[in-house]
Amino acid sequence: MSDQMDKMEGMQEIGTEQTAKEKRAAKKKERAAKKASGTGKKHRKAWIAAIVTVAVIGVGLYVKASSSKVLPSVLCQAAAVGDVEETLSASGKVGSAETQTYYAPVGTIVQALNVKEGDAVHKGEVLVTFDTEDLELTKKKADLDAEASEGSYQSALQQSNENQNKYSDASIGLDELKQMKEDQEQYVQGLKYELEDDKNAKRKDLNEWDKKLMQEQNYQNRKLSEQQAYGGDTESISEVIDNINSQRADVANQLSMIDSDEKILQKQRLIDAEQKKLEDMQEEIQKRESKKDSSENGILNGYDKKSKEASVESARLNADQAASDLEKAQEGIIADFDGIISGIKTAAGSRVEKGSELFTIQSSSAVQVTVELSKYDLEKVKEGQSATVT
């Protein structure tokens, strides 16, 4: 019996050695198969699992044989290549995959709140209505302001265009008229110089004639004195002297009435006529310059025009905003999808500010499960993998 046990132990040792050889052969075969077919880590894992299984069976058999000293009966299976699957199990929270928080589109009073916390609503259902009275008044005032601003701008623009036309009319030919005035001034001044020269020439001629008459008068007076001294004829000399005195008196009269000379008068009338033209030119220039200055002040410059256009645009935007606010208030709040009401922040009759939170709708059809995984499991999952939710 002892000999049989020794033989059994020897056979078990041989079996163990053969198992190790089989392991090494299996590994070589596995590497050769991988190189030939390009199988992945999953096949390698399967081979390793199979070898480990065989090794465990062998060790178990050895231990059992050693302890019981009885030849064991084992089930064997040939090693094979296959896929290894791994399943992760985790718990999570079920929630809505689509939520939307609604805010007040305008600042006004909530007229009616047609839902309460937890209500199920359907897409297109009117959930909130607003009081639009104040918004209607605001829109009306904004429309009037925009109309007034537009009217003021158009009036200013029309007035500016009229002033521009006046300015153009006053400016056309103004420089030429000023030049004509300067020429007329020189012409009139030349006539005046000519008139003065004519008067001086007339005076000179009369004075020279009077000087000759005076010389003749002195001669005749001396001659008269001689005739009287010698008892000569004085009557004819006295007549000559009287004639000379008469001529000198006429010269003196002409000197005093030189401005009444016909030629002088004709020249003076010409000067007066030309002076009247000059005055008319000066008056026309003054009128045009006054018209030009007054109209220029009424012409919109680029900055004024942009400022008025900006005021009009601002009024229009206010009117558009008021119209938009009224339209939004008239539409109320409408559900965008089927869902459950949560987080109500307002009530009927309360005033809300634009942008304030009203409530939230969580979709009742689109749901999702949020699962937390450890960092060790992250590499085992990929986007697009399917999951079974229970």
Coordinates of C-alpha atoms in Angstrom, one line a residue:
M1 CA 0.0 0.0 0.0
S2 CA 2.9 2.3 0.9
D3 CA 4.4 1.5 -2.5
Q4 CA 1.2 2.4 -4.3
M5 CA 1.0 5.8 -2.4
D6 CA 4.6 6.6 -3.3
K7 CA 3.9 5.8 -6.9
M8 CA 0.8 8.0 -6.8
E9 CA 2.8 10.9 -5.4
G10 CA 5.4 10.4 -8.1
M11 CA 2.7 10.4 -10.7
Q12 CA 1.2 13.6 -9.3
E13 CA 4.6 15.3 -9.4
I14 CA 5.0 14.3 -13.0
G15 CA 1.5 15.6 -13.6
T16 CA 2.4 18.9 -12.1
E17 CA 5.5 19.2 -14.2
Q18 CA 3.5 18.4 -17.3
T19 CA 1.0 21.0 -16.3
A20 CA 3.7 23.7 -16.1
K21 CA 5.0 22.5 -19.5
E22 CA 1.5 22.8 -20.8
K23 CA 1.2 26.3 -19.5
R24 CA 4.4 27.4 -21.2
A25 CA 3.3 25.7 -24.4
A26 CA -0.1 27.4 -24.2
K27 CA 1.5 30.8 -23.7
K28 CA 3.7 30.2 -26.8
K29 CA 0.7 29.1 -28.7
E30 CA -1.2 32.1 -27.6
R31 CA 1.6 34.5 -28.7
A32 CA 1.8 32.8 -32.0
A33 CA -2.0 32.9 -32.5
K34 CA -2.0 36.7 -31.6
K35 CA 0.8 37.4 -34.1
A36 CA -1.0 35.4 -36.8
S37 CA -4.6 36.6 -36.2
G38 CA -4.1 40.0 -34.4
T39 CA -6.5 39.2 -31.5
G40 CA -6.8 41.8 -28.7
K41 CA -6.6 41.9 -25.0
K42 CA -9.9 40.1 -24.6
H43 CA -8.4 36.9 -26.2
R44 CA -5.3 37.2 -24.1
K45 CA -7.5 37.5 -21.0
A46 CA -9.5 34.4 -22.1
W47 CA -6.2 32.3 -22.5
I48 CA -4.9 33.5 -19.1
A49 CA -8.2 32.6 -17.5
A50 CA -8.1 29.2 -19.1
I51 CA -4.5 28.6 -18.0
V52 CA -5.2 29.8 -14.5
T53 CA -8.2 27.5 -14.4
V54 CA -6.1 24.5 -15.5
A55 CA -3.4 25.4 -12.9
V56 CA -6.0 25.8 -10.2
I57 CA -7.5 22.4 -11.1
G58 CA -4.0 20.9 -11.0
V59 CA -3.1 22.4 -7.7
G60 CA -6.5 21.4 -6.2
L61 CA -6.0 17.9 -7.5
Y62 CA -2.5 17.8 -6.0
V63 CA -3.8 19.1 -2.6
K64 CA -6.7 16.7 -2.5
A65 CA -4.4 13.7 -3.5
S66 CA -1.9 14.7 -0.9
S67 CA -4.5 14.9 1.8
S68 CA -6.7 12.0 1.0
K69 CA -4.1 9.9 -0.7
V70 CA -6.9 8.8 -3.1
L71 CA -6.9 9.3 -6.9
P72 CA -9.4 12.1 -7.5
S73 CA -12.0 12.3 -10.2
V74 CA -12.0 15.7 -12.1
L75 CA -13.9 17.3 -15.0
C76 CA -11.6 18.8 -17.7
Q77 CA -12.4 21.2 -20.5
A78 CA -10.2 22.2 -23.3
A79 CA -8.9 25.9 -23.3
A80 CA -10.5 28.1 -25.9
V81 CA -10.3 31.7 -27.2
G82 CA -13.3 34.1 -26.6
D83 CA -14.6 37.5 -25.6
V84 CA -14.6 38.7 -22.0
E85 CA -17.5 40.9 -20.9
E86 CA -17.6 43.1 -17.9
T87 CA -20.8 44.6 -16.4
L88 CA -20.9 47.6 -14.1
S89 CA -23.8 48.1 -11.7
A90 CA -24.6 51.5 -10.1
S91 CA -27.5 53.4 -8.6
G92 CA -28.7 56.8 -9.9
K93 CA -31.4 59.5 -9.7
V94 CA -34.2 59.8 -12.3
G95 CA -34.8 63.3 -13.4
S96 CA -36.1 65.4 -16.4
A97 CA -33.8 65.6 -19.3
E98 CA -35.5 68.9 -20.4
T99 CA -36.3 71.7 -18.0
Q100 CA -37.2 75.4 -18.7
T101 CA -37.5 78.3 -16.3
Y102 CA -39.9 81.0 -17.4
Y103 CA -39.3 84.7 -16.6
A104 CA -41.5 87.7 -16.7
P105 CA -41.3 89.2 -20.2
V106 CA -42.4 92.6 -19.0
G107 CA -42.8 94.5 -15.8
T108 CA -46.5 94.5 -15.0
I109 CA -49.2 92.8 -12.8
V110 CA -49.9 89.1 -13.0
Q111 CA -53.6 88.9 -13.9
A112 CA -54.0 85.2 -13.6
L113 CA -51.8 82.2 -12.7
N114 CA -53.5 79.1 -14.2
V115 CA -51.2 76.5 -12.6
K116 CA -50.0 75.4 -9.2
E117 CA -47.0 73.4 -7.9
G118 CA -47.0 69.9 -9.3
D119 CA -49.6 70.5 -12.1
A120 CA -49.1 68.6 -15.3
V121 CA -49.3 71.0 -18.3
H122 CA -49.4 70.4 -22.1
K123 CA -47.5 72.2 -24.9
G124 CA -49.3 75.3 -26.0
E125 CA -51.3 75.7 -22.8
V126 CA -51.6 79.3 -21.5
L127 CA -50.1 79.3 -18.0
V128 CA -50.0 83.0 -17.1
T129 CA -51.9 86.1 -18.3
F130 CA -50.9 89.7 -17.5
D131 CA -52.7 93.0 -16.9
T132 CA -52.0 95.1 -20.0
E133 CA -53.7 98.4 -19.0
D134 CA -50.5 100.2 -18.0
L135 CA -48.7 98.8 -20.9
E136 CA -51.3 100.1 -23.3
L137 CA -51.0 103.6 -21.9
T138 CA -47.2 103.3 -22.1
K139 CA -47.4 102.3 -25.7
K140 CA -49.8 105.1 -26.6
K141 CA -47.5 107.7 -24.9
A142 CA -44.5 106.2 -26.7
D143 CA -46.3 106.4 -30.0
L144 CA -47.2 110.0 -29.4
D145 CA -43.6 110.9 -28.4
A146 CA -42.3 109.2 -31.5
E147 CA -44.8 111.0 -33.7
A148 CA -44.0 114.4 -32.0
S149 CA -40.2 113.7 -32.4
E150 CA -40.6 112.8 -36.0
G151 CA -42.8 115.9 -36.7
S152 CA -40.3 118.1 -34.9
Y153 CA -37.5 116.7 -37.0
Q154 CA -39.4 117.0 -40.3
S155 CA -40.3 120.6 -39.4
A156 CA -36.7 121.5 -38.5
L157 CA -35.5 119.8 -41.7
Q158 CA -38.1 121.7 -43.8
Q159 CA -37.1 125.0 -42.1
S160 CA -33.5 124.2 -42.7
N161 CA -34.1 123.5 -46.4
E162 CA -36.0 126.8 -46.7
N163 CA -33.2 128.7 -45.0
Q164 CA -30.7 126.9 -47.2
N165 CA -32.6 128.2 -50.3
K166 CA -32.7 131.7 -48.8
Y167 CA -29.0 131.5 -48.1
S168 CA -28.3 130.4 -51.6
D169 CA -30.5 133.1 -53.1
A170 CA -28.8 135.8 -51.0
S171 CA -25.4 134.4 -51.8
I172 CA -25.9 134.2 -55.6
G173 CA -24.2 137.2 -57.2
L174 CA -23.4 138.8 -53.9
D175 CA -19.7 139.0 -54.5
E176 CA -20.3 140.4 -58.0
L177 CA -22.7 143.0 -56.5
K178 CA -20.0 144.0 -54.0
Q179 CA -17.5 144.4 -56.8
M180 CA -20.0 146.5 -58.8
K181 CA -20.5 148.6 -55.7
E182 CA -16.8 149.2 -55.4
D183 CA -16.6 150.1 -59.0
Q184 CA -19.6 152.5 -58.6
E185 CA -18.0 154.1 -55.7
Q186 CA -14.9 154.8 -57.7
Y187 CA -17.0 156.1 -60.6
V188 CA -19.0 158.4 -58.4
Q189 CA -15.9 159.6 -56.7
G190 CA -14.3 160.3 -60.1
L191 CA -17.4 162.4 -61.1
K192 CA -17.1 164.4 -57.9
Y193 CA -13.5 165.0 -58.6
E194 CA -14.4 166.1 -62.1
L195 CA -17.1 168.4 -60.8
E196 CA -14.7 170.0 -58.3
D197 CA -12.2 170.4 -61.1
D198 CA -14.8 172.1 -63.3
K199 CA -15.8 174.4 -60.5
N200 CA -12.1 175.3 -59.8
A201 CA -11.5 175.8 -63.5
K202 CA -14.5 178.1 -63.7
R203 CA -13.4 180.0 -60.6
K204 CA -9.9 180.3 -62.0
D205 CA -11.2 181.7 -65.3
L206 CA -13.5 184.2 -63.6
N207 CA -10.8 185.2 -61.2
E208 CA -8.3 185.7 -64.0
W209 CA -10.9 187.7 -65.9
D210 CA -11.7 189.8 -62.8
K211 CA -8.0 190.4 -62.4
K212 CA -7.7 191.7 -65.9
L213 CA -10.7 193.8 -65.4
M214 CA -9.3 195.2 -62.2
Q215 CA -6.0 196.0 -64.0
E216 CA -7.9 197.7 -66.7
Q217 CA -10.0 199.5 -64.1
N218 CA -6.9 200.8 -62.4
Y219 CA -5.5 201.9 -65.7
Q220 CA -8.6 203.8 -66.5
N221 CA -8.8 205.4 -63.1
R222 CA -5.2 206.7 -63.5
K223 CA -6.1 207.9 -67.0
L224 CA -9.2 209.6 -65.6
S225 CA -7.2 211.3 -62.9
E226 CA -4.7 212.6 -65.5
Q227 CA -7.5 214.0 -67.7
Q228 CA -9.1 215.6 -64.7
A229 CA -5.8 217.2 -63.8
Y230 CA -5.2 218.6 -67.3
G231 CA -8.8 219.4 -68.0
G232 CA -9.2 216.8 -70.7
D233 CA -12.1 214.7 -71.8
T234 CA -13.2 212.5 -68.8
E235 CA -16.6 211.4 -70.1
S236 CA -15.5 208.6 -72.3
I237 CA -13.1 207.3 -69.7
S238 CA -15.8 207.3 -67.1
E239 CA -18.0 205.2 -69.4
V240 CA -15.2 202.7 -69.8
I241 CA -14.7 202.6 -66.0
D242 CA -18.5 202.0 -65.5
N243 CA -18.4 199.2 -68.0
I244 CA -15.5 197.6 -66.3
N245 CA -17.3 197.9 -62.9
S246 CA -20.3 196.3 -64.4
Q247 CA -18.3 193.4 -65.8
R248 CA -16.6 192.9 -62.5
A249 CA -19.9 192.8 -60.7
D250 CA -21.0 190.2 -63.2
V251 CA -17.9 188.2 -62.5
A252 CA -18.5 188.4 -58.8
N253 CA -22.1 187.2 -59.4
Q254 CA -20.9 184.3 -61.5
L255 CA -18.4 183.4 -58.8
S256 CA -21.2 183.3 -56.2
M257 CA -23.5 181.4 -58.5
I258 CA -20.9 179.0 -59.8
D259 CA -22.9 176.0 -58.5
S260 CA -25.8 177.2 -60.7
D261 CA -23.8 177.0 -63.8
E262 CA -25.6 174.8 -66.3
K263 CA -22.6 172.6 -67.1
I264 CA -22.0 172.3 -63.4
L265 CA -25.6 171.5 -62.8
Q266 CA -25.5 168.8 -65.5
K267 CA -22.5 167.2 -63.9
Q268 CA -24.1 167.4 -60.5
R269 CA -27.2 165.7 -61.7
L270 CA -25.1 162.9 -63.2
I271 CA -23.3 162.5 -59.9
D272 CA -26.7 162.4 -58.0
A273 CA -28.0 159.7 -60.3
E274 CA -24.9 157.6 -60.0
Q275 CA -24.9 158.2 -56.3
K276 CA -28.5 156.9 -56.1
K277 CA -27.4 153.7 -58.0
L278 CA -24.6 153.3 -55.4
E279 CA -27.0 153.7 -52.6
D280 CA -29.3 151.1 -54.1
M281 CA -26.4 148.7 -54.5
Q282 CA -25.4 149.3 -50.9
E283 CA -29.0 148.7 -49.7
E284 CA -29.3 145.5 -51.7
I285 CA -26.0 144.2 -50.3
Q286 CA -27.2 144.9 -46.8
K287 CA -30.5 143.1 -47.4
R288 CA -28.7 140.1 -48.8
E289 CA -26.1 139.9 -46.1
S290 CA -28.9 140.2 -43.4
K291 CA -30.9 137.5 -45.2
K292 CA -27.8 135.4 -45.5
D293 CA -26.8 135.7 -41.9
S294 CA -30.4 135.0 -40.6
S295 CA -30.9 132.0 -42.9
E296 CA -27.5 130.6 -42.1
N297 CA -28.4 130.4 -38.4
G298 CA -31.5 128.3 -39.3
I299 CA -29.5 125.8 -41.4
L300 CA -29.0 122.4 -39.6
N301 CA -25.3 121.5 -39.5
G302 CA -24.2 117.9 -39.6
Y303 CA -24.1 117.6 -35.8
D304 CA -27.5 119.1 -35.3
K305 CA -29.0 116.8 -37.9
K306 CA -27.4 113.7 -36.4
S307 CA -28.6 114.8 -32.9
K308 CA -32.2 115.2 -34.1
E309 CA -32.1 112.0 -36.1
A310 CA -30.8 110.2 -32.9
S311 CA -33.7 111.7 -31.0
V312 CA -36.2 110.4 -33.6
E313 CA -34.6 107.0 -33.6
S314 CA -34.6 106.8 -29.8
A315 CA -38.3 107.7 -29.7
R316 CA -39.0 105.1 -32.4
L317 CA -37.1 102.4 -30.4
N318 CA -39.1 103.3 -27.3
A319 CA -42.3 103.0 -29.2
D320 CA -41.2 99.7 -30.7
Q321 CA -40.2 98.4 -27.2
A322 CA -43.6 99.5 -25.8
A323 CA -45.4 97.7 -28.6
S324 CA -43.2 94.6 -28.1
D325 CA -43.9 94.6 -24.3
L326 CA -47.6 94.9 -24.9
E327 CA -47.6 92.1 -27.4
K328 CA -45.7 89.8 -25.0
A329 CA -48.0 90.7 -22.2
Q330 CA -51.0 90.0 -24.3
E331 CA -49.6 86.6 -25.3
G332 CA -48.9 85.6 -21.7
I333 CA -46.8 82.6 -20.8
I334 CA -47.4 79.5 -22.9
A335 CA -45.9 76.0 -22.2
D336 CA -43.3 75.0 -24.8
F337 CA -43.6 71.3 -24.0
D338 CA -45.5 68.8 -21.8
G339 CA -44.2 68.8 -18.3
I340 CA -44.7 69.3 -14.5
I341 CA -44.8 72.7 -12.8
S342 CA -42.2 73.4 -10.1
G343 CA -40.6 76.3 -8.3
I344 CA -43.5 78.9 -8.6
K345 CA -42.1 82.3 -7.6
T346 CA -45.2 84.5 -8.1
A347 CA -48.9 84.7 -7.5
A348 CA -52.0 86.2 -9.2
G349 CA -52.4 90.0 -8.6
S350 CA -48.7 90.5 -7.8
R351 CA -46.5 92.9 -9.7
V352 CA -43.4 91.4 -11.4
E353 CA -40.4 93.1 -12.7
K354 CA -39.1 92.3 -16.2
G355 CA -36.8 89.3 -16.1
S356 CA -38.0 88.0 -12.7
E357 CA -38.4 84.3 -12.3
L358 CA -41.9 82.9 -12.5
F359 CA -41.7 79.1 -12.4
T360 CA -40.1 76.0 -14.0
I361 CA -41.4 73.3 -16.2
Q362 CA -39.8 69.9 -16.1
S363 CA -40.5 67.6 -19.0
S364 CA -42.6 64.5 -18.2
S365 CA -41.6 62.6 -21.4
A366 CA -37.9 63.2 -21.7
V367 CA -36.3 61.8 -18.6
Q368 CA -32.7 60.8 -17.7
V369 CA -30.9 58.8 -15.0
T370 CA -27.8 60.4 -13.5
V371 CA -25.3 57.8 -12.2
E372 CA -22.1 58.5 -10.3
L373 CA -19.1 56.3 -11.2
S374 CA -15.8 56.1 -9.5
K375 CA -12.6 57.1 -11.2
Y376 CA -11.7 53.4 -11.6
D377 CA -14.8 52.8 -13.7
L378 CA -14.4 55.8 -16.0
E379 CA -12.2 53.9 -18.5
K380 CA -14.7 51.1 -18.7
V381 CA -17.5 53.3 -20.2
K382 CA -17.7 55.2 -23.5
E383 CA -20.1 57.6 -25.0
G384 CA -22.8 55.9 -27.0
Q385 CA -22.8 52.6 -25.0
S386 CA -26.3 51.3 -24.2
A387 CA -27.4 50.8 -20.6
T388 CA -30.2 48.9 -18.9
V389 CA -32.2 50.9 -16.4
T390 CA -34.4 49.2 -13.8

